[in-house]
CSV table of C-alpha atoms in Angstrom, one decimal:
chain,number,residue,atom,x,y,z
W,1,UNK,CA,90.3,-5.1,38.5
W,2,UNK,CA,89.5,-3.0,41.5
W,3,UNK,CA,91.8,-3.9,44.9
W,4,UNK,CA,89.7,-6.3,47.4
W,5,UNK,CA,90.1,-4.9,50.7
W,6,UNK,CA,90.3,-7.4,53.3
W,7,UNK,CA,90.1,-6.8,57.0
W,8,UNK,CA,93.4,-6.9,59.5
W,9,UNK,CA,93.1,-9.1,62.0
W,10,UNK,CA,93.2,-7.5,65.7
W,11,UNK,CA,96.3,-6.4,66.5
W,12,UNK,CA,98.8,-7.8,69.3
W,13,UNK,CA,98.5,-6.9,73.2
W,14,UNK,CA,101.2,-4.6,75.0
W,15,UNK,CA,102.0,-5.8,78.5
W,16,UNK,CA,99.6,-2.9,80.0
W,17,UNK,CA,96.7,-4.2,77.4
W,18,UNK,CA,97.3,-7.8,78.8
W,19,UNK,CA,97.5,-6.8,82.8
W,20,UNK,CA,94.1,-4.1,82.1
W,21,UNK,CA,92.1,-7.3,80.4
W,22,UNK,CA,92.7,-9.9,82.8
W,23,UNK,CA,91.6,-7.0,85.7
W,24,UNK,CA,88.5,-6.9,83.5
W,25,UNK,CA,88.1,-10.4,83.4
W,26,UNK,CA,88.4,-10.9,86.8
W,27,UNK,CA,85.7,-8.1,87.7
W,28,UNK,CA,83.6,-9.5,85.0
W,29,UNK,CA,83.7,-13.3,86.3
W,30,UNK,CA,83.1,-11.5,89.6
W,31,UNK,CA,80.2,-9.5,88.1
W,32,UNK,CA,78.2,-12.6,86.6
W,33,UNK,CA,78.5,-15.2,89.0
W,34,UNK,CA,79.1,-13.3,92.0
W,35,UNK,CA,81.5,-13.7,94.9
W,36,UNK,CA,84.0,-16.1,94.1
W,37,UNK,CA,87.0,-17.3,95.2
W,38,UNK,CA,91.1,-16.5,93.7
W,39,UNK,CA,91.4,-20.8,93.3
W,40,UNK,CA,87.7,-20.4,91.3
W,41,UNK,CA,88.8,-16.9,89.1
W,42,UNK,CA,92.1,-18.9,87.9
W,43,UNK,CA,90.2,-21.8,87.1
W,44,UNK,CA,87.7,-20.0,85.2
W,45,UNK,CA,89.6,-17.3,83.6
W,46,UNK,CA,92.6,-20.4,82.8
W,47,UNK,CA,95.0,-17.6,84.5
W,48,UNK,CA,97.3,-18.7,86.8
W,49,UNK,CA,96.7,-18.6,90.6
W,50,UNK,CA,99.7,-16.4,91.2
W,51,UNK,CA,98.5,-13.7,88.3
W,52,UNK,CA,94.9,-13.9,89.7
W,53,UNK,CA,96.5,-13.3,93.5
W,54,UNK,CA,98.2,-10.5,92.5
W,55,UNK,CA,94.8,-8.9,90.5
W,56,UNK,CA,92.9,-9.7,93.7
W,57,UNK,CA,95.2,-7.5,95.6
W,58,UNK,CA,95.2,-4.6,93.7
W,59,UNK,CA,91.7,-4.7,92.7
W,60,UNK,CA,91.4,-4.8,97.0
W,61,UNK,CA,93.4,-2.3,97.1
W,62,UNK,CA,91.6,-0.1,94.6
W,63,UNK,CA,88.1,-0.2,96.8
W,64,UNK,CA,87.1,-2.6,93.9
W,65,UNK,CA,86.5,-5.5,95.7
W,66,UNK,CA,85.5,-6.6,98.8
W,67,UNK,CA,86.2,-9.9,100.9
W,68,UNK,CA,83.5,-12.0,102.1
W,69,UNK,CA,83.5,-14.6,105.0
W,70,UNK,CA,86.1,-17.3,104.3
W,71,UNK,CA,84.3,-20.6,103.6
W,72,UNK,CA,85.7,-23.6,106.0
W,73,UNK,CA,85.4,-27.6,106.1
W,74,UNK,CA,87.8,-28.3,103.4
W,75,UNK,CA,91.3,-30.0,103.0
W,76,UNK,CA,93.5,-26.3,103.4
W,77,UNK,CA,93.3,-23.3,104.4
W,78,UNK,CA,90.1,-21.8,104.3
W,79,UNK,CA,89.1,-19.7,100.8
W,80,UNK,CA,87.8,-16.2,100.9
W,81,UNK,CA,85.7,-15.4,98.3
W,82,UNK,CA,85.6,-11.7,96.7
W,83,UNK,CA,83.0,-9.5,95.7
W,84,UNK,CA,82.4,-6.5,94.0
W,85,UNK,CA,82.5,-3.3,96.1
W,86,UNK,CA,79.1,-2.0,95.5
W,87,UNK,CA,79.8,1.0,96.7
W,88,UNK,CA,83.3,1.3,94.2
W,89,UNK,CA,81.9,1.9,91.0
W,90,UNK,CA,79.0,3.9,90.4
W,91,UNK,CA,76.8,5.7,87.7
W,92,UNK,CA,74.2,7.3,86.0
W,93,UNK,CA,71.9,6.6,83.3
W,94,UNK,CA,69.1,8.9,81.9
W,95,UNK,CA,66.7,7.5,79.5
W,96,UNK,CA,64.9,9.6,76.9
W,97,UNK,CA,61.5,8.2,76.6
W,98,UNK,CA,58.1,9.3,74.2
W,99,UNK,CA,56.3,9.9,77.3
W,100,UNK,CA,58.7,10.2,80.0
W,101,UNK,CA,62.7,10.5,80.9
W,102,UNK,CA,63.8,8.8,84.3
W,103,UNK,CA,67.5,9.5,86.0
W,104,UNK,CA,68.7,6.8,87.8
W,105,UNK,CA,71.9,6.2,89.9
W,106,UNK,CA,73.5,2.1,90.0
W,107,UNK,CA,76.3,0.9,91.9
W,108,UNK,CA,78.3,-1.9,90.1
W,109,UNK,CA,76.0,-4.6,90.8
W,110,UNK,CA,72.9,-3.1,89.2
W,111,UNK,CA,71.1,-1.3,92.5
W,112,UNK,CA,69.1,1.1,92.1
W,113,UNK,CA,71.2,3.8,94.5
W,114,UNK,CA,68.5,7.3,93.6
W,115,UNK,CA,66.3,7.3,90.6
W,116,UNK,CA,63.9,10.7,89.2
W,117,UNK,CA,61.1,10.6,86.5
W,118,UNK,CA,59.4,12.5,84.6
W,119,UNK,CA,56.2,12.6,82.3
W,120,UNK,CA,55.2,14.4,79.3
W,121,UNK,CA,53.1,14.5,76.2
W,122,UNK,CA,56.0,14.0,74.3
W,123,UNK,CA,60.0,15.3,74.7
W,124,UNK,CA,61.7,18.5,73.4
W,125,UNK,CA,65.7,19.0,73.7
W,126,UNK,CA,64.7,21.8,76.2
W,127,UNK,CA,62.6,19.6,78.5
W,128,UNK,CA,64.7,16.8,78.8
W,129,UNK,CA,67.5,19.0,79.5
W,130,UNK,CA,65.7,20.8,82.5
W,131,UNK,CA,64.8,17.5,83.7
W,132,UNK,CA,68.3,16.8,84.0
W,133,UNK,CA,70.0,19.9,85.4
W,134,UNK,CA,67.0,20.0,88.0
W,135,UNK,CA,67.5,15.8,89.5
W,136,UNK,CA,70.9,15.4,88.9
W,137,UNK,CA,71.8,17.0,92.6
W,138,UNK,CA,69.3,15.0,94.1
W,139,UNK,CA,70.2,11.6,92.2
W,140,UNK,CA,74.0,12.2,93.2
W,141,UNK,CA,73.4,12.9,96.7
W,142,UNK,CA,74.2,10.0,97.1
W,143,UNK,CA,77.8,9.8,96.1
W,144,UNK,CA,78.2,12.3,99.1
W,145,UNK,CA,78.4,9.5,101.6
W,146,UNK,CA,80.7,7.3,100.2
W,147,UNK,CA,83.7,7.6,100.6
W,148,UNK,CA,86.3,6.9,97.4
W,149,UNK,CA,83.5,5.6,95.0
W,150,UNK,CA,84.1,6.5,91.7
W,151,UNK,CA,82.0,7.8,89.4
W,152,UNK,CA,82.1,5.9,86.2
W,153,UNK,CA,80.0,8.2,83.9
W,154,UNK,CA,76.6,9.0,82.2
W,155,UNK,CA,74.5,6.6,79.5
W,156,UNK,CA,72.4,8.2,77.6
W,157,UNK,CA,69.4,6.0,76.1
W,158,UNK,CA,66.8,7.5,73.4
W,159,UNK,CA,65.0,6.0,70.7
W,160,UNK,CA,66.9,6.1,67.4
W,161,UNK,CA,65.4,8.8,65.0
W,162,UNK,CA,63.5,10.3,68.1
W,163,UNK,CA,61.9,12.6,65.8
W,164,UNK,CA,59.9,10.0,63.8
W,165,UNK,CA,56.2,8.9,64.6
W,166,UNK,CA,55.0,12.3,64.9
W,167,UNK,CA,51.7,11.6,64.0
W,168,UNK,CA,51.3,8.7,66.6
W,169,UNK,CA,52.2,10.6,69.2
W,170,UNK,CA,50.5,13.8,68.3
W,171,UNK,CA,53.5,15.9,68.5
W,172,UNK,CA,54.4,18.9,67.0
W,173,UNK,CA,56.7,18.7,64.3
W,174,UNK,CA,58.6,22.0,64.8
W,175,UNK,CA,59.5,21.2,68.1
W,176,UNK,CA,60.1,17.4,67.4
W,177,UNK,CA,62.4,18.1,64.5
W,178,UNK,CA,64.6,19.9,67.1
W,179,UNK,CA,66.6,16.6,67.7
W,180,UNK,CA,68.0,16.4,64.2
W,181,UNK,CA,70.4,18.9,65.5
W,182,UNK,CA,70.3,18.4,68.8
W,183,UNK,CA,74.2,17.3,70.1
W,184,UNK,CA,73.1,15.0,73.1
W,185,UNK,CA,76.1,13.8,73.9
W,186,UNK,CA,77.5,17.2,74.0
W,187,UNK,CA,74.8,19.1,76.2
W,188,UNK,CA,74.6,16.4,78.7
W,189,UNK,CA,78.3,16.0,79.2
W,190,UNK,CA,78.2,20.1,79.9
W,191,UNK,CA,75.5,19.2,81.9
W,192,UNK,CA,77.3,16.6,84.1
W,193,UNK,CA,80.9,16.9,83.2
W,194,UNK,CA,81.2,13.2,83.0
W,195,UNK,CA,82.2,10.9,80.1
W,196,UNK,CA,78.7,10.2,78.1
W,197,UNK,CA,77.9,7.1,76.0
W,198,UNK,CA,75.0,7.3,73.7
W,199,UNK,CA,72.8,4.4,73.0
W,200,UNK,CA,69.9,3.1,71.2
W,201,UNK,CA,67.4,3.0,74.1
W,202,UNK,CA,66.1,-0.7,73.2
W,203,UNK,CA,69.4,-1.6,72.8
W,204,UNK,CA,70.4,0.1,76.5
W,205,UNK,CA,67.4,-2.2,77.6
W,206,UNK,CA,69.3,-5.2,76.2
W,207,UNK,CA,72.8,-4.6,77.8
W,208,UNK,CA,70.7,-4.5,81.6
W,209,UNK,CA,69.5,-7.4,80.7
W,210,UNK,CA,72.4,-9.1,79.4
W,211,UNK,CA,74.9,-7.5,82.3
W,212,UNK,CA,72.4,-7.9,84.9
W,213,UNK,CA,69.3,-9.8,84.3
W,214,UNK,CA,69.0,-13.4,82.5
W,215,UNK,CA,71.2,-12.6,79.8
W,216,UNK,CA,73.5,-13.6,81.7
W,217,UNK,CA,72.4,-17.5,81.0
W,218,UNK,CA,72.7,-17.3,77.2
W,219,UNK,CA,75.2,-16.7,74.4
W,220,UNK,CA,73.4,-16.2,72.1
W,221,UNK,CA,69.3,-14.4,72.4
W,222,UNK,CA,67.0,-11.4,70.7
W,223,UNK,CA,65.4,-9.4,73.1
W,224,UNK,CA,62.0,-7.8,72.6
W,225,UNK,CA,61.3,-4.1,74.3
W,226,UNK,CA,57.7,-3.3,74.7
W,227,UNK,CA,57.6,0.7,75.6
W,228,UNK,CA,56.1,3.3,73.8
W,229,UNK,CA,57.1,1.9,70.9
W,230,UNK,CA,58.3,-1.8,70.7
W,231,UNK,CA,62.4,-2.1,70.1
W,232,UNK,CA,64.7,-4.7,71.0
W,233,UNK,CA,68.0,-5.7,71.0
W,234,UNK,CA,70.6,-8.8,69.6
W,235,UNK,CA,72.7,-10.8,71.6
W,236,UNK,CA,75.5,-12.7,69.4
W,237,UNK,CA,78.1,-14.7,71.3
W,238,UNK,CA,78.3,-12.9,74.5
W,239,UNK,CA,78.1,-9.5,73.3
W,240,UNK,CA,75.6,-7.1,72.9
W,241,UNK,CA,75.4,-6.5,69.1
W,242,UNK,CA,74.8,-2.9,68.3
W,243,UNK,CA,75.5,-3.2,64.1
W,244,UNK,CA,76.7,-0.7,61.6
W,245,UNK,CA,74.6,2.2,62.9
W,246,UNK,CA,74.1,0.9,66.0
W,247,UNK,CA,70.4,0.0,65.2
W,248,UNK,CA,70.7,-3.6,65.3
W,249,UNK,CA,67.2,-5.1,66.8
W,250,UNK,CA,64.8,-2.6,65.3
W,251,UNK,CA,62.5,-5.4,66.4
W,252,UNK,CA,59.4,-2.8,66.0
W,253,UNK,CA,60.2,-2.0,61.3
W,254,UNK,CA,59.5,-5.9,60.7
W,255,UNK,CA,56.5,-6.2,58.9
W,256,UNK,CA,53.4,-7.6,59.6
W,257,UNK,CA,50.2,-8.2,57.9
W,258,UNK,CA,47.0,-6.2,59.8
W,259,UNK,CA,43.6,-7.6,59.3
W,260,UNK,CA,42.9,-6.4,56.0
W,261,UNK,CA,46.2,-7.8,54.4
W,262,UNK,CA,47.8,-4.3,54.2
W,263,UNK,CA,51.6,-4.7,55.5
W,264,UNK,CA,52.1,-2.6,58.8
W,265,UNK,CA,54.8,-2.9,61.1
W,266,UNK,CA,54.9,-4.2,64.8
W,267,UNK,CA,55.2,-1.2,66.5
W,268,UNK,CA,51.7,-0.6,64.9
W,269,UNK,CA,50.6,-4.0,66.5
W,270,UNK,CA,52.5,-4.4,69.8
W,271,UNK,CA,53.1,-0.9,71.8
W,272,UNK,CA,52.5,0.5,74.8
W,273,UNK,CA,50.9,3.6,72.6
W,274,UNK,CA,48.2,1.5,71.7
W,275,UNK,CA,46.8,0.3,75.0
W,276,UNK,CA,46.7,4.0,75.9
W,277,UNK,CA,44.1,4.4,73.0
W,278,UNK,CA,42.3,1.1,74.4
W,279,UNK,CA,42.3,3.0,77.6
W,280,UNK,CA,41.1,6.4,76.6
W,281,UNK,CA,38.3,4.5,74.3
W,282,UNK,CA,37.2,2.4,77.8
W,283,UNK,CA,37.0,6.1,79.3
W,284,UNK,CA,40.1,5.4,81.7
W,285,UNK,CA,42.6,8.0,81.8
W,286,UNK,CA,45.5,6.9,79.7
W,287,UNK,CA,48.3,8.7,82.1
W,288,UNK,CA,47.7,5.7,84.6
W,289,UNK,CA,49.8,3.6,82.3
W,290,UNK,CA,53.0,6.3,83.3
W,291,UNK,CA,52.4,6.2,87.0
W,292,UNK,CA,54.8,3.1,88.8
W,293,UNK,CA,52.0,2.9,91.4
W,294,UNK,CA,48.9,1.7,89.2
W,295,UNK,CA,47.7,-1.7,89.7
W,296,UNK,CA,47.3,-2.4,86.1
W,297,UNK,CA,44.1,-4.9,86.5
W,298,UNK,CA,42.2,-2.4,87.3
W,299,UNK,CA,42.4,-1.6,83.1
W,300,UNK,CA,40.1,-4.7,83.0
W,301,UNK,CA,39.0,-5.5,79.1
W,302,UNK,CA,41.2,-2.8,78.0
W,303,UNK,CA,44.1,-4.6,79.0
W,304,UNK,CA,43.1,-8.0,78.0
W,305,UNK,CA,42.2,-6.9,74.6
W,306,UNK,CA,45.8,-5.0,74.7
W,307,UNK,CA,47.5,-8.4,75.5
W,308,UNK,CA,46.0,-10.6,73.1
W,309,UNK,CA,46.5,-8.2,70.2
W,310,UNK,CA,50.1,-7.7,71.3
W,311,UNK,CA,50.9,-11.5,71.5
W,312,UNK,CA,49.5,-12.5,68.2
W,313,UNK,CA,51.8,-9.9,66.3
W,314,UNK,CA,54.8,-10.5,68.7
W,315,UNK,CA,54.4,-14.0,68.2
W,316,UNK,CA,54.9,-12.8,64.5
W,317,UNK,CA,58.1,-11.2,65.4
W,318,UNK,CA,59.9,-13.8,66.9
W,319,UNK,CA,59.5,-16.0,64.5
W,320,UNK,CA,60.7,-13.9,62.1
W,321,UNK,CA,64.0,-13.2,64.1
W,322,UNK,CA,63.9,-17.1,64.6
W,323,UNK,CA,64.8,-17.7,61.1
W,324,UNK,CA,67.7,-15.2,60.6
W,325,UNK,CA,69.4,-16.6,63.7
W,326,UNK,CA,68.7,-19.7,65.6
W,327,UNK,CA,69.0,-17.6,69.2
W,328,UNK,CA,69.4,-19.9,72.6
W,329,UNK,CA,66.1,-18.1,74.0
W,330,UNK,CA,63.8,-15.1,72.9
W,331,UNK,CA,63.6,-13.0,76.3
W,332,UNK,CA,61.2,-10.2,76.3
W,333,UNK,CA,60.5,-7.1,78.5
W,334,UNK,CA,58.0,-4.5,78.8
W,335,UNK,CA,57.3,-1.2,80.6
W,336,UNK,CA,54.7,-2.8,83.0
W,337,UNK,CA,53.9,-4.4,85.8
W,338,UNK,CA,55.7,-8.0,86.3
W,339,UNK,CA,52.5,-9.6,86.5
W,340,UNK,CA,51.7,-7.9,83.4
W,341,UNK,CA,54.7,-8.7,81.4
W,342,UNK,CA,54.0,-12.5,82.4
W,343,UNK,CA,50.9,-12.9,80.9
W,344,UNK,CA,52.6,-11.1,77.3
W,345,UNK,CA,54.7,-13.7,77.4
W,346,UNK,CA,52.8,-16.7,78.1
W,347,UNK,CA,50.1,-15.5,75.4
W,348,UNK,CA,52.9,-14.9,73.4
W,349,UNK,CA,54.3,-18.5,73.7
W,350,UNK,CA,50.4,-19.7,72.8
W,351,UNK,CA,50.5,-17.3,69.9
W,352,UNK,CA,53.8,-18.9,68.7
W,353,UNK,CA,52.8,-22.4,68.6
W,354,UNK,CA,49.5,-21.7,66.4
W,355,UNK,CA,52.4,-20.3,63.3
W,356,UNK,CA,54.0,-22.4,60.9
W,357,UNK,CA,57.4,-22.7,62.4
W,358,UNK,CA,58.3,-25.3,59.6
W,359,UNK,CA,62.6,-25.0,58.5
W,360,UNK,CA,63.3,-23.5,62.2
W,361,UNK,CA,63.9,-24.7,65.5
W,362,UNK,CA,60.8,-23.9,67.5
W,363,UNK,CA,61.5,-20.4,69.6
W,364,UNK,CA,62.1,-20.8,73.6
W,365,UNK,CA,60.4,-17.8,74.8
W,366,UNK,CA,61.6,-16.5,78.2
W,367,UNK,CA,60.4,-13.5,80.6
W,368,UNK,CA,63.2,-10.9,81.0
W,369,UNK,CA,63.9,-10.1,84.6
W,370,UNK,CA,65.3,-6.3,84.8
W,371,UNK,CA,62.3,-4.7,84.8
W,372,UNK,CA,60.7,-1.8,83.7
W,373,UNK,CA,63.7,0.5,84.5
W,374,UNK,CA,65.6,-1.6,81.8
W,375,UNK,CA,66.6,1.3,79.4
W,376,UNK,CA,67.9,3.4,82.4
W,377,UNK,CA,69.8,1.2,83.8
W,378,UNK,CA,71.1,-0.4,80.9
W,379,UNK,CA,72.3,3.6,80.1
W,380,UNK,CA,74.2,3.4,83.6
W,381,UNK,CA,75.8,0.1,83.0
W,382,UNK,CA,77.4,1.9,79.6
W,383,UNK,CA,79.9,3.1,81.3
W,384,UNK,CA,80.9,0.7,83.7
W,385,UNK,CA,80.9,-1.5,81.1
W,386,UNK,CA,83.5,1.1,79.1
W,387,UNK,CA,85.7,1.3,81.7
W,388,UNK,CA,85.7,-1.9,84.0
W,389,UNK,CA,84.1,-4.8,82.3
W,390,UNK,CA,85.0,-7.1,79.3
W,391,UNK,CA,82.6,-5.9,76.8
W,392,UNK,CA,82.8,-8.7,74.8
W,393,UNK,CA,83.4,-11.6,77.3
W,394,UNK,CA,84.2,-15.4,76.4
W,395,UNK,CA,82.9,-17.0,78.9
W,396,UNK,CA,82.7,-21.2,79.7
């Protein structure tokens, strides 16, 4: 009989292990409910006040934190909450989009600090590489003014398979096939000489959310990415699930019947790709869709068609992710305007209750709240994440 193997449990903490986790935890508490103070840390963390106090002071000490104004009118002395530094931890995230890359720079609490974009028909190794090397001076320019900030690294988001699709997007397949051999990680950390984490770019999407958006509310959620292409990302007890290849949330390969009953998958159904096609039919020029500053109503049936469509197949989606896990909430984002992204949702929530949701519980659909910068800034939070956070957080 072959040997079973059977997983080891994780192995013990060292002291140093212990004292670098509870710093974590306290910048993480810190992080998701904001400024709080030592008495409230303790509590939460169930670390003792005099292990917290000590944290607090080092973390001070380290530009880390920050005090606020100490709160009076109770028995005691009063308590001074703490804050995150904003300006102690910074960095950068560049995201590797179909149609465009964008460079942004975040402090520690998720603001926007310097950002660059760029659009394109569709992106080579070579173009997203000049993008870089040109706006990474101007995005770090920042950093010039701040004294003792540290910079935490570079995230990296990009589709997974970035060479697929070819015939969607109408690019050429020499120059597309480029990324098979393309070492990202390597040529922008040349690039940069920082640390680089790689990600899925849905899932980068995800961790904003989850580190900095709504995610925050739930333990447990699936996230819907409308870009491009639709992605998403999976949420399983406080932790941003990436799975074996780190593909976990390909929301956009489920299958879903078209119109004449031939299986297709969502990304043929609910994508950003096809309102441009709406648009160019309607005679509007499709590059509008790429520009921030576009009022999005002025699409007018184009859109409306667009949203319908996208709902009734969406609505497809999250009912299939329904009934593999019974998630807290389904949030979903898209690379639109917020208005925009509202009225997905609620036809989306419409769409959902017209399906035969019979043997689940029935799906609480929720808006996201990052934003259409999502996928860059979840890159930028990759790192902060690596090196200050709790990654996988048990929160009360």
């Amino acid at each position: 009989m072959d040997a079973i193997l059977i997983r080891d449990p994780m192995g013990g903490a060292t002291p140093s292990g212990v004292r670098d986790h509870n710093e974590r935890l306290v910048l993480s508490l810190i992080q998701r409910h904001g400024a709080l103070p030592s008495a409230d840390i303790a509590r939460r963390a169930n670390v003792s006040a005099q292990t917290v106090s000590t944290i607090i002071r080092a973390l001070e000490k380290d530009g880390l934190l920050i005090r606020g104004e100490p709160i009076r009118g109770r028995v005691g002395k009063p308590s001074i909450p703490m804050a995150l530094n904003p300006d102690g931890v910074l960095s950068l995230g560049l995201n590797i989009g179909r149609k465009s890359a964008d460079l942004v720079l975040i402090d520690v609490t998720g603001a926007i600090r310097a950002v660059a974009k760029r659009t394109y028909a569709y992106p080579t190794p070579g173009a997203v590489m000049r993008f870089l090397e040109d706006n990474l001076p101007k995005v770090t320019a920042p950093l010039g003014a701040l004294r003792g900030a540290r910079l935490a690294g570079i995230g990296v988001a990009a589709p997974f398979e970035l060479w697929n699709w070819l015939d969607i997007v109408n690019a050429p397949k020499e120059e597309m096939q480029a990324w098979r051999d393309f070492d990202t990680e390597e040529r922008v950390g040349a690039v940069t000489g920082l640390p680089v984490i790689l990600r899925n770019d849905a899932t980068a999407a995800c961790t904003a959310e989850h580190v900095f958006g709504r995610g925050r509310e739930f333990a447990d959620y699936a996230y819907f990415f409308i870009g491009s292409f639709i992605g998403g990302g999976v949420v399983l007890n406080d932790t941003v699930y990436t799975g074996r290849t780190g593909n976990a949330g390909a929301f956009g390969s489920i299958p879903v019947a078209s119109g004449l009953g031939v299986p297709r998958q969502l990304i043929d159904h609910a994508s950003i790709f096809l309102l441009e096609r709406r648009l160019a039919e309607a005679g509007i020029d499709p590059a509008a869709i790429w520009d921030p500053g576009t009022d999005w109503a002025t699409f007018g049936p184009a859109l409306d068609d667009w949203i319908e469509h996208t709902a009734r197949h969406l609505a497809i989606g999250v009912v299939a992710v329904s009934a593999v896990i019974d998630f807290e909430r389904i949030l979903i984002e898209a690379n639109c305007p917020p208005d925009v992204r509202r009225r997905v949702v609620e036809r989306t929530r419409v769409a959902v209750a017209g399906l035969d949701t019979q043997g689940i519980g029935a799906p609480v659909i929720a808006e996201a709240s990052v934003g259409r910068n999502a996928r860059a800034i979840g890159a930028a939070a990759l790192p902060i994440l690596d090196r200050y956070l709790l990654s996988q957080p048990r929160f009360g």
